[in-house]
Amino acid sequence: MKSHHAALHSSNPIKLPRPSYQGPLDWRRMVEWMGEDGLVSTEEVSRTIARCSQAESAQHPLVRLASVAMTRASDGKPLDIELLTQWLAGRAGLDYVRIDPLKVDVGKVADTMSAAYAERHKVLPVQVSATEVTVATADPFITDWVSEVERQSRRSVRRVVVNPLDIHRYTVEFFALAKSVRAAIKAGGNQGASFEQLVELGKTSKALDANDQGVVQVVDWLWQYAFDQRASDIHLEPRRDQGVIRFRIDGVLHRVYQMPMGVLNAMTARIKLLGRMDVMEKRRPQDGRIKTRNPRGDEVEMRLSTLPTAFGEKMVMRIFDPDNTVKDLDALGFAPHDADRWQGLVKRPYGIILVTGPTGSGKTTTLYATLKRVATEEVNVSTVEDPIEMIEPAFNQTQVQTHLDFGFPEGLRALMRQDPDIIMVGEIRDLPTAEMAVQAALTGHLVFSTLHTNDAPSAITRMMELGIPPYLINATVLGVLAQRLVRTLCKQCRVRDENSTADALAEAVKPWKLNGGYRPYKPVGCVDCRMTGFMGRMGLYELMTVTDGFKDKVNRSPSNDALRKQAVADGMRPLRLAGALRVAEGLTTLDEVLTATPPLE
């Protein structure tokens, strides 16, 4: 497998003169070094030696000392294993790095040394070039393995210091993955080849089976890594010479691995088999579902979709991980001003509430969180969706079946006979669906649905374009929520943006004016956020309520500008203004907001 990214995230500690000490680390000697370097106080040295002397331990000295909870003399910060590893790297005169597993070329790692050799010496290759191999170690004063690796790999060795827990974890995972891919390709009849040769052979292998143990292991490994990296989607994409695996993390696609086509096709077949899809059918799109478990043992559901392309069958897996899915309305991130108004809308007994925005803007998440809030034992909440995004036991969900002539209008008509109180329609796409939604609202039901429009006022003109007359819109529509998602800054590495001024933000929201504090931050990048500077996403909202003044404008066949002005007068705050407030709070950046939101007019 190959990656197009750097494998490491390195910091450059102050290089101290390398001590003459050689051999394995000893915790007692390390504590004395910490005292000499001023990392900890003399009292802390005595306390740590007393505590660690009470019992013997086979743990690595860094792990053992991290468990003692020492504090740094300069600022009182707890010395966790990463800070201790960074200090040790400086003491040894080497670079300290953290491994990003998605940027390591596992194939080259597997060909540099055997798993047994890596385990025995507790080292791990993490980056391989034509002339150099970078090897991670947590024992920087043991070097007897260096000459042997240089001789076997025919490359010079660059040693770096890495947390021993990461070395152990990734040694197991990298070599297990390499072994699985070897097994998968060997199943096609290729024996005795190196990993790189197997990769080349795998491009043309036609004999891989979806149930081969190697294929099974690679698929399991792929899912676990996707969960670990907080991916929302996994893309398996066939190309001319190879298959590409990409993860969508915080709304952005990241190229993760390149796979031999033979392995990628076998992986796709394996996943289709688990999703109860037709494995032999590759000429038409298919949909399916899989339930599995994440590393913590929680059940995770994935929605599968295949699509025939020029070079083979492309698969996308949408992940609904309970750890990453918003479960409660309070967690959506509404500003207090909009939260109160939204709560007032959803408590109304009947009418239509619309949520608008482009694909991937979080509309379904908002609707599910809202429905969970209103779905009490006293009401019947029913949905008709295409497809059902997440299975939610709090309400009744129905999947449209277009091949059976069961679309949104038919689904709504059937739901009306099911004694519903609250109805959610996945999307209003056409006049029949819109008419049924209006009919449901007029007969005393609260109807939620989505539209694809750029802002909240446009939803009204969109309904009119579909053919709904203004008087029915005024009689049924209660409000429209437009939303976008923006990436939030990683709290571990963000720093104050000293060069940013409030002028740029004020310019972006003219003619609106911002009051209050201004605390701008900028992204830096760390291993926790995969060097992007961002971790997670948050919603920006624009809530328009239909008032008597607004209805008067609708009756006059208005333009979007007239509707927007009236909505603002009624209390609507534009999307860009909502984003600017989040920038002022230091939660995201102005560039993110300008990219995600329409300009103010």
XYZ file of C-alpha atoms in Angstrom:
601
model
C 0.000 0.000 0.000
C 1.167 3.487 -0.716
C 0.445 6.867 0.716
C 1.102 10.308 -0.678
C 1.578 11.962 2.693
C 4.406 12.340 5.138
C 4.284 9.562 7.699
C 5.231 11.590 10.756
C 4.446 14.709 12.696
C 7.757 15.803 14.177
C 8.704 18.415 16.702
C 12.274 19.588 16.983
C 13.327 19.619 20.614
C 16.337 21.533 21.845
C 19.267 19.239 21.149
C 21.291 18.669 24.316
C 24.733 17.077 24.255
C 24.146 13.360 23.892
C 25.035 11.585 27.139
C 27.606 8.830 27.159
C 25.044 6.470 28.640
C 24.325 3.372 26.529
C 21.871 0.570 27.198
C 18.238 0.086 28.265
C 16.391 2.833 30.070
C 16.127 2.699 33.840
C 13.346 4.594 35.553
C 15.494 5.654 38.501
C 18.193 7.098 36.241
C 15.523 8.894 34.197
C 14.090 10.569 37.308
C 17.595 11.760 38.223
C 18.034 13.167 34.693
C 14.732 15.012 35.022
C 15.987 16.652 38.192
C 19.278 17.582 36.489
C 17.426 19.127 33.543
C 15.084 21.070 35.830
C 12.052 19.291 34.401
C 10.880 18.413 37.921
C 11.696 19.774 41.347
C 13.994 18.089 43.862
C 10.962 17.261 46.006
C 9.263 15.665 43.013
C 12.353 13.545 42.354
C 12.323 12.225 45.922
C 8.578 11.595 45.893
C 8.695 9.737 42.566
C 11.615 7.520 43.601
C 9.813 6.657 46.831
C 6.584 5.763 45.043
C 8.164 3.750 42.231
C 10.408 1.830 44.637
C 7.407 0.309 46.373
C 6.776 -2.292 43.691
C 8.605 -3.819 40.747
C 7.057 -3.453 37.301
C 7.721 -4.833 33.836
C 6.319 -1.680 32.231
C 8.454 0.529 30.016
C 10.022 3.245 32.224
C 8.135 5.986 30.343
C 4.802 4.252 30.961
C 5.692 3.677 34.605
C 6.690 7.285 35.224
C 3.640 8.634 33.395
C 1.415 6.705 35.816
C 3.004 8.479 38.814
C 1.476 11.822 37.733
C 4.535 14.021 38.147
C 4.200 17.750 37.493
C 6.479 19.973 35.446
C 8.459 22.377 37.613
C 8.045 25.347 35.258
C 4.236 25.465 35.104
C 2.835 22.624 37.200
C 1.485 20.828 34.121
C 1.044 17.049 34.548
C 3.791 15.087 32.802
C 1.880 12.626 30.632
C 3.599 10.035 28.486
C 3.857 12.349 25.458
C 5.585 15.126 27.409
C 7.939 12.577 28.951
C 8.713 11.106 25.532
C 9.393 14.563 24.143
C 11.749 15.315 27.026
C 13.565 11.986 26.493
C 14.027 12.763 22.787
C 15.678 16.062 23.683
C 17.869 14.322 26.260
C 19.012 11.819 23.650
C 19.524 14.476 20.959
C 16.921 12.915 18.640
C 13.655 14.101 17.073
C 10.408 13.375 18.905
C 7.545 12.373 16.612
C 4.006 11.088 16.789
C 2.858 8.542 14.249
C -0.095 9.256 11.985
C -1.172 5.733 10.985
C -3.018 6.934 7.898
C 0.186 8.356 6.438
C 2.453 5.357 6.849
C 3.307 3.217 3.806
C 2.488 -0.138 5.364
C 3.890 -2.088 2.427
C 7.359 -0.580 2.778
C 7.249 -1.022 6.540
C 6.539 -4.731 6.069
C 9.405 -5.147 3.611
C 11.950 -3.307 5.793
C 11.927 -5.830 8.626
C 9.874 -8.739 9.915
C 7.238 -8.424 12.612
C 9.303 -10.721 14.852
C 12.382 -8.509 14.490
C 10.373 -5.361 15.246
C 8.823 -6.979 18.323
C 12.172 -8.264 19.599
C 13.939 -4.915 19.364
C 10.813 -2.827 20.068
C 11.361 -0.643 17.006
C 9.100 0.240 14.078
C 9.930 1.648 10.616
C 7.587 4.545 9.910
C 9.000 6.188 6.786
C 11.029 4.718 3.947
C 12.744 6.600 1.116
C 15.237 5.499 -1.502
C 18.200 6.237 0.764
C 16.863 6.356 4.323
C 14.559 4.496 6.671
C 13.139 6.329 9.691
C 12.766 3.974 12.639
C 10.785 4.746 15.798
C 12.159 3.640 19.142
C 11.332 4.265 22.779
C 14.821 3.184 23.938
C 17.097 5.756 22.286
C 20.256 4.502 24.028
C 20.044 1.001 22.522
C 21.613 1.047 19.051
C 22.854 -2.490 18.429
C 20.100 -3.085 15.856
C 20.967 -0.100 13.660
C 23.808 -1.642 11.634
C 21.785 -4.768 10.920
C 18.791 -2.782 9.633
C 21.078 -0.645 7.484
C 22.676 -3.744 6.002
C 19.377 -5.520 5.332
C 17.507 -2.486 3.955
C 20.533 -0.974 2.162
C 19.514 2.382 3.542
C 20.796 4.630 6.301
C 18.796 4.598 9.530
C 17.373 7.755 11.088
C 16.229 7.108 14.636
C 13.327 9.030 16.171
C 11.768 8.746 19.622
C 8.117 7.699 19.901
C 5.781 6.910 22.768
C 6.255 3.174 23.595
C 2.503 2.576 23.685
C 2.192 3.802 20.093
C 5.112 1.644 18.969
C 3.479 -1.452 20.452
C 0.051 -0.608 19.034
C 1.151 0.206 15.503
C 3.621 -2.658 15.297
C 0.713 -5.026 15.810
C -1.626 -3.166 13.443
C 0.788 -2.429 10.580
C 2.167 -5.952 10.334
C -1.299 -7.468 10.755
C -2.533 -5.358 7.839
C 0.463 -6.298 5.697
C -0.104 -9.962 6.534
C -3.777 -9.696 5.582
C -3.023 -8.118 2.212
C -0.366 -10.753 1.541
C -2.886 -13.464 2.370
C -5.514 -11.847 0.163
C -3.216 -11.660 -2.852
C -1.689 -15.095 -2.281
C -5.215 -16.465 -2.457
C -5.019 -15.567 -6.133
C -2.187 -18.071 -6.596
C 0.871 -15.867 -6.096
C 3.311 -17.452 -3.661
C 6.703 -16.429 -2.354
C 6.674 -12.782 -3.477
C 7.658 -9.726 -1.478
C 4.944 -7.329 -0.380
C 5.678 -4.901 -3.235
C 5.692 -7.748 -5.763
C 2.407 -9.003 -4.368
C 0.921 -5.537 -4.777
C 1.899 -5.541 -8.441
C 0.519 -9.048 -8.922
C -2.651 -8.039 -7.111
C -3.429 -5.496 -9.820
C -4.234 -8.285 -12.270
C -5.371 -11.036 -9.903
C -8.869 -12.263 -10.763
C -9.111 -15.143 -8.297
C -9.575 -13.349 -4.991
C -12.623 -14.506 -3.081
C -14.748 -12.340 -0.801
C -14.481 -14.913 1.979
C -10.697 -15.334 1.913
C -9.332 -14.783 5.395
C -6.980 -12.045 4.206
C -9.838 -10.099 2.599
C -11.956 -10.485 5.739
C -9.133 -9.116 7.892
C -8.443 -6.154 5.593
C -12.126 -5.139 5.621
C -12.290 -5.396 9.412
C -9.106 -3.373 9.732
C -10.430 -0.705 7.349
C -13.592 -0.230 9.403
C -11.755 -0.016 12.707
C -9.382 2.631 11.343
C -12.283 4.616 9.932
C -13.963 4.601 13.361
C -10.702 5.539 15.046
C -10.192 8.498 12.686
C -13.777 9.818 13.126
C -14.578 9.256 9.444
C -18.157 9.877 8.346
C -17.748 8.149 4.964
C -15.438 5.526 3.438
C -14.886 5.645 -0.328
C -13.554 2.601 -2.246
C -12.726 3.954 -5.696
C -11.437 1.874 -8.633
C -8.935 3.625 -10.899
C -7.089 2.528 -14.038
C -4.130 0.857 -12.307
C -5.089 0.706 -8.654
C -7.854 1.226 -6.139
C -7.994 4.274 -3.903
C -9.399 4.387 -0.374
C -10.482 7.773 0.996
C -12.051 8.846 4.286
C -14.264 11.897 4.741
C -13.313 13.512 8.046
C -15.026 16.716 9.193
C -16.476 17.182 5.730
C -13.144 16.920 3.866
C -11.959 13.882 1.895
C -8.519 12.500 2.767
C -6.682 10.057 0.532
C -5.720 7.208 2.834
C -4.394 4.241 0.839
C -3.872 2.889 -2.614
C -4.846 -0.764 -2.965
C -4.204 -3.359 -5.670
C -7.338 -3.619 -7.785
C -7.656 -7.331 -7.065
C -7.802 -6.664 -3.324
C -10.162 -3.688 -3.697
C -12.601 -5.714 -5.811
C -12.542 -8.530 -3.271
C -13.136 -6.033 -0.441
C -16.130 -4.568 -2.310
C -17.539 -8.056 -2.858
C -17.051 -8.884 0.824
C -18.889 -5.750 1.955
C -21.734 -6.340 -0.538
C -22.096 -9.856 0.800
C -22.390 -8.585 4.372
C -24.867 -5.915 3.254
C -27.165 -8.510 1.610
C -26.577 -6.990 -1.808
C -26.315 -8.837 -5.133
C -22.608 -9.633 -5.364
C -22.767 -10.607 -9.041
C -24.647 -7.476 -10.163
C -22.108 -4.784 -11.030
C -23.909 -2.927 -13.811
C -26.475 -1.021 -11.759
C -26.368 0.950 -8.495
C -27.286 -0.890 -5.298
C -27.980 0.065 -1.685
C -27.496 -1.900 1.499
C -26.867 -1.705 5.241
C -24.403 -3.257 7.660
C -24.226 -3.284 11.435
C -20.861 -3.728 13.106
C -19.108 -2.556 16.273
C -16.506 0.125 16.905
C -13.370 -0.446 19.040
C -15.339 0.412 22.194
C -17.917 -2.270 21.459
C -20.750 0.122 20.518
C -23.000 -0.846 17.630
C -22.346 1.168 14.461
C -24.585 1.184 11.410
C -23.274 1.816 7.906
C -25.292 2.637 4.814
C -23.815 1.177 1.630
C -24.079 2.473 -1.909
C -22.444 1.129 -5.075
C -22.110 2.788 -8.465
C -20.681 1.398 -11.719
C -17.773 3.499 -13.019
C -15.379 3.317 -15.969
C -12.867 1.165 -14.068
C -15.167 -0.917 -11.885
C -17.622 -0.725 -9.029
C -17.271 2.220 -6.637
C -18.553 1.845 -3.084
C -19.319 4.477 -0.451
C -20.053 3.558 3.160
C -21.829 6.226 5.236
C -20.990 5.680 8.913
C -23.517 6.403 11.646
C -21.281 6.087 14.697
C -23.168 6.851 17.931
C -20.043 8.606 19.223
C -20.114 11.102 16.343
C -23.867 11.441 15.820
C -25.677 14.230 17.645
C -28.174 12.603 19.951
C -29.848 15.577 21.573
C -31.301 18.862 20.367
C -29.235 20.776 22.923
C -26.034 19.466 21.305
C -26.785 20.922 17.868
C -25.230 24.275 18.718
C -28.142 26.703 18.331
C -27.465 30.220 19.556
C -29.790 31.046 22.496
C -31.753 33.471 20.305
C -32.578 30.770 17.742
C -32.906 27.906 20.239
C -35.861 29.542 21.987
C -37.593 30.345 18.713
C -37.039 26.797 17.368
C -38.428 25.277 20.554
C -41.499 27.452 20.177
C -42.041 26.269 16.602
C -41.744 22.540 17.268
C -44.310 22.773 20.094
C -47.006 24.001 17.691
C -49.840 21.469 17.209
C -49.946 21.561 13.402
C -48.326 23.148 10.372
C -45.207 22.669 8.234
C -41.627 23.262 9.427
C -38.941 23.141 6.740
C -35.182 22.625 7.064
C -33.130 23.749 4.074
C -29.536 23.586 2.927
C -27.285 21.732 0.470
C -26.497 18.029 0.681
C -24.289 17.271 3.669
C -25.284 20.332 5.682
C -26.744 18.346 8.570
C -30.466 18.706 7.803
C -31.282 15.104 8.692
C -29.339 15.304 11.943
C -31.319 18.390 12.959
C -34.632 16.721 12.130
C -33.754 13.500 13.979
C -32.636 15.390 17.077
C -35.828 17.459 16.985
C -38.080 14.438 16.486
C -36.409 12.637 19.384
C -37.270 15.609 21.573
C -40.961 15.618 20.612
C -41.427 11.822 20.358
C -43.060 11.142 23.720
C -45.299 8.221 24.648
C -48.351 10.403 24.061
C -47.754 11.089 20.367
C -47.330 9.010 17.225
C -44.277 10.170 15.253
C -43.918 8.637 11.783
C -41.469 9.262 8.946
C -41.224 8.471 5.258
C -37.622 8.636 4.011
C -35.412 7.847 1.028
C -33.310 6.272 2.353
C -33.750 5.803 6.101
C -30.589 7.495 7.353
C -30.500 6.123 10.902
C -32.708 3.584 12.604
C -34.313 5.328 15.576
C -36.557 3.317 17.920
C -38.337 6.456 19.209
C -40.494 6.713 16.075
C -41.888 4.736 13.133
C -39.837 4.918 9.932
C -40.888 3.988 6.406
C -38.612 3.555 3.377
C -39.910 4.669 -0.018
C -39.775 2.007 -2.729
C -39.833 3.748 -6.108
C -39.661 0.450 -8.018
C -42.931 -0.498 -6.305
C -44.550 2.875 -7.097
C -44.281 3.795 -3.421
C -42.759 7.282 -3.368
C -43.120 10.238 -1.005
C -46.706 11.128 -2.034
C -47.849 7.521 -1.653
C -45.971 7.202 1.644
C -47.585 10.356 3.019
C -51.021 9.224 1.875
C -50.507 5.904 3.690
C -49.240 7.626 6.830
C -52.353 9.786 6.986
C -54.338 6.597 7.655
C -51.981 5.599 10.497
C -53.322 8.111 13.032
C -50.098 10.194 13.153
C -49.511 13.282 15.258
C -46.155 14.287 13.803
C -44.915 13.400 10.304
C -41.453 13.765 8.839
C -41.077 13.690 5.040
C -37.502 13.091 3.949
C -37.655 15.704 1.168
C -40.225 17.718 -0.774
C -39.091 17.177 -4.355
C -42.217 17.687 -6.438
C -45.753 19.058 -6.435
C -47.532 15.815 -5.375
C -45.328 15.549 -2.271
C -45.775 19.243 -1.469
C -49.556 18.947 -1.867
C -49.732 15.950 0.469
C -47.606 17.790 3.059
C -49.943 20.783 2.883
C -52.980 18.497 3.164
C -51.468 16.802 6.235
C -50.834 20.171 7.885
C -54.354 21.416 7.104
C -55.847 18.314 8.713
C -54.128 18.936 12.035
C -50.686 17.308 11.758
C -47.247 18.757 12.442
C -45.113 18.088 9.347
C -41.332 18.318 9.126
C -39.490 18.162 5.806
C -36.410 19.374 3.907
C -35.803 21.443 0.791
C -32.672 22.233 -1.169
C -32.412 26.042 -1.078
C -29.573 28.437 -0.271
C -31.354 30.313 2.519
C -34.565 30.288 4.531
C -36.666 32.831 2.545
C -35.954 30.952 -0.700
C -37.968 28.015 0.642
C -41.167 30.051 0.212
C -40.483 30.897 -3.435
C -39.428 27.281 -4.018
C -42.816 26.071 -2.732
C -44.533 28.553 -5.041
C -42.428 27.327 -7.980
C -43.562 23.774 -7.239
C -47.146 24.980 -7.606
C -48.395 25.601 -4.060
C -50.536 28.796 -4.023
C -49.547 31.599 -1.596
C -52.694 31.295 0.529
C -51.906 27.616 1.310
C -48.293 28.485 2.171
C -49.530 31.153 4.596
C -52.024 28.715 6.087
C -49.538 25.909 6.719
C -45.864 26.956 6.848
C -44.770 27.877 10.387
C -41.085 28.505 9.815
C -37.956 27.622 7.847
C -34.526 26.727 9.234
C -31.560 27.118 6.885
C -28.265 25.617 8.018
C -24.636 24.963 7.148
C -21.792 23.042 8.764
C -18.359 24.562 9.402
C -15.272 22.922 10.835
C -14.385 23.837 14.401
C -10.854 24.653 15.484
C -8.922 21.951 17.310
C -8.730 23.041 20.942
C -5.465 21.157 21.429
C -3.432 23.213 18.970
C -5.297 26.418 18.081
C -3.470 29.657 18.886
C -4.574 33.268 19.186
C -4.456 35.069 15.854
C -2.576 38.214 16.778
C -2.697 39.542 13.211
C -6.466 39.338 12.926
C -8.530 42.408 13.649
C -12.234 42.952 14.072
C -12.256 45.063 10.890
C -12.203 42.043 8.540
C -15.024 40.407 10.443
C -17.034 43.643 10.475
C -16.534 43.976 6.721
C -17.834 40.438 6.152
C -21.138 41.103 7.938
C -21.977 44.602 6.680
C -24.484 46.190 7.149
C -24.840 44.217 10.406
C -22.767 45.253 13.392
C -21.152 42.968 15.925
C -21.110 43.730 19.614
C -19.195 42.001 22.378
C -15.731 40.479 22.632
C -13.483 39.342 19.812
C -11.167 36.369 20.448
C -9.873 35.149 17.072
C -7.900 31.908 16.828
C -6.153 30.285 13.901
C -5.486 26.614 13.070
C -2.026 25.127 13.643
C -2.302 21.361 13.291
C -1.393 18.457 15.546
C -1.677 14.685 15.495
C -5.057 14.785 17.250
C -6.582 16.708 14.325
C -4.399 15.025 11.662
C -2.497 18.288 11.083
C -5.586 20.050 9.712
C -6.047 22.386 12.675
C -9.736 21.444 12.852
C -11.589 18.874 14.949
C -15.294 18.228 14.391
C -17.996 20.442 12.903
C -20.712 22.714 14.203
C -23.961 24.055 12.756
C -24.756 27.589 11.672
C -28.466 28.398 11.613
C -30.817 30.931 10.044
C -34.350 30.640 11.456
C -37.233 32.391 9.742
C -40.696 32.407 11.316
C -43.872 33.116 9.354
C -45.545 36.112 11.028
C -48.590 38.134 9.987
C -46.283 40.712 8.429
C -44.481 37.984 6.510
C -47.778 36.504 5.245
C -48.703 39.891 3.872
C -45.538 39.871 1.758
C -46.247 36.338 0.483
C -49.682 37.364 -0.715
C -48.096 40.031 -2.881
C -45.994 37.537 -4.937
C -42.719 38.731 -3.446
C -39.102 38.533 -4.427
C -36.567 36.841 -2.185
C -35.201 40.268 -1.198
C -38.586 41.419 0.104
C -39.068 38.169 2.023
C -35.585 38.403 3.501
C -36.086 41.972 4.695
C -39.331 41.029 6.390
C -37.780 37.904 7.958
C -34.932 40.006 9.361
C -37.459 42.478 10.764
C -39.185 39.517 12.427
C -35.950 38.418 14.166
C -34.078 36.232 11.660
C -30.292 36.381 11.863
C -28.503 35.515 8.584
C -26.213 32.494 8.277
C -23.120 34.623 7.772
C -23.857 36.620 10.897
C -24.267 33.378 12.871
C -20.881 32.278 11.559
C -19.252 35.601 12.401
C -20.393 35.248 15.999
C -18.695 31.841 16.161
C -15.516 33.371 14.731
C -15.603 36.057 17.423
C -15.913 33.309 20.039
C -12.793 31.585 18.675
C -14.637 28.416 17.598
C -13.956 28.574 13.854
C -12.244 30.801 11.277
C -13.531 33.548 9.014
C -12.400 31.612 5.923
C -14.542 28.640 6.967
C -17.588 30.866 7.405
C -17.089 32.744 4.118
C -16.756 29.430 2.260
C -19.850 27.840 3.825
C -22.371 30.700 3.907
C -24.023 32.840 1.189
C -23.059 36.535 1.137
C -25.198 39.154 2.797
C -27.198 41.239 0.376
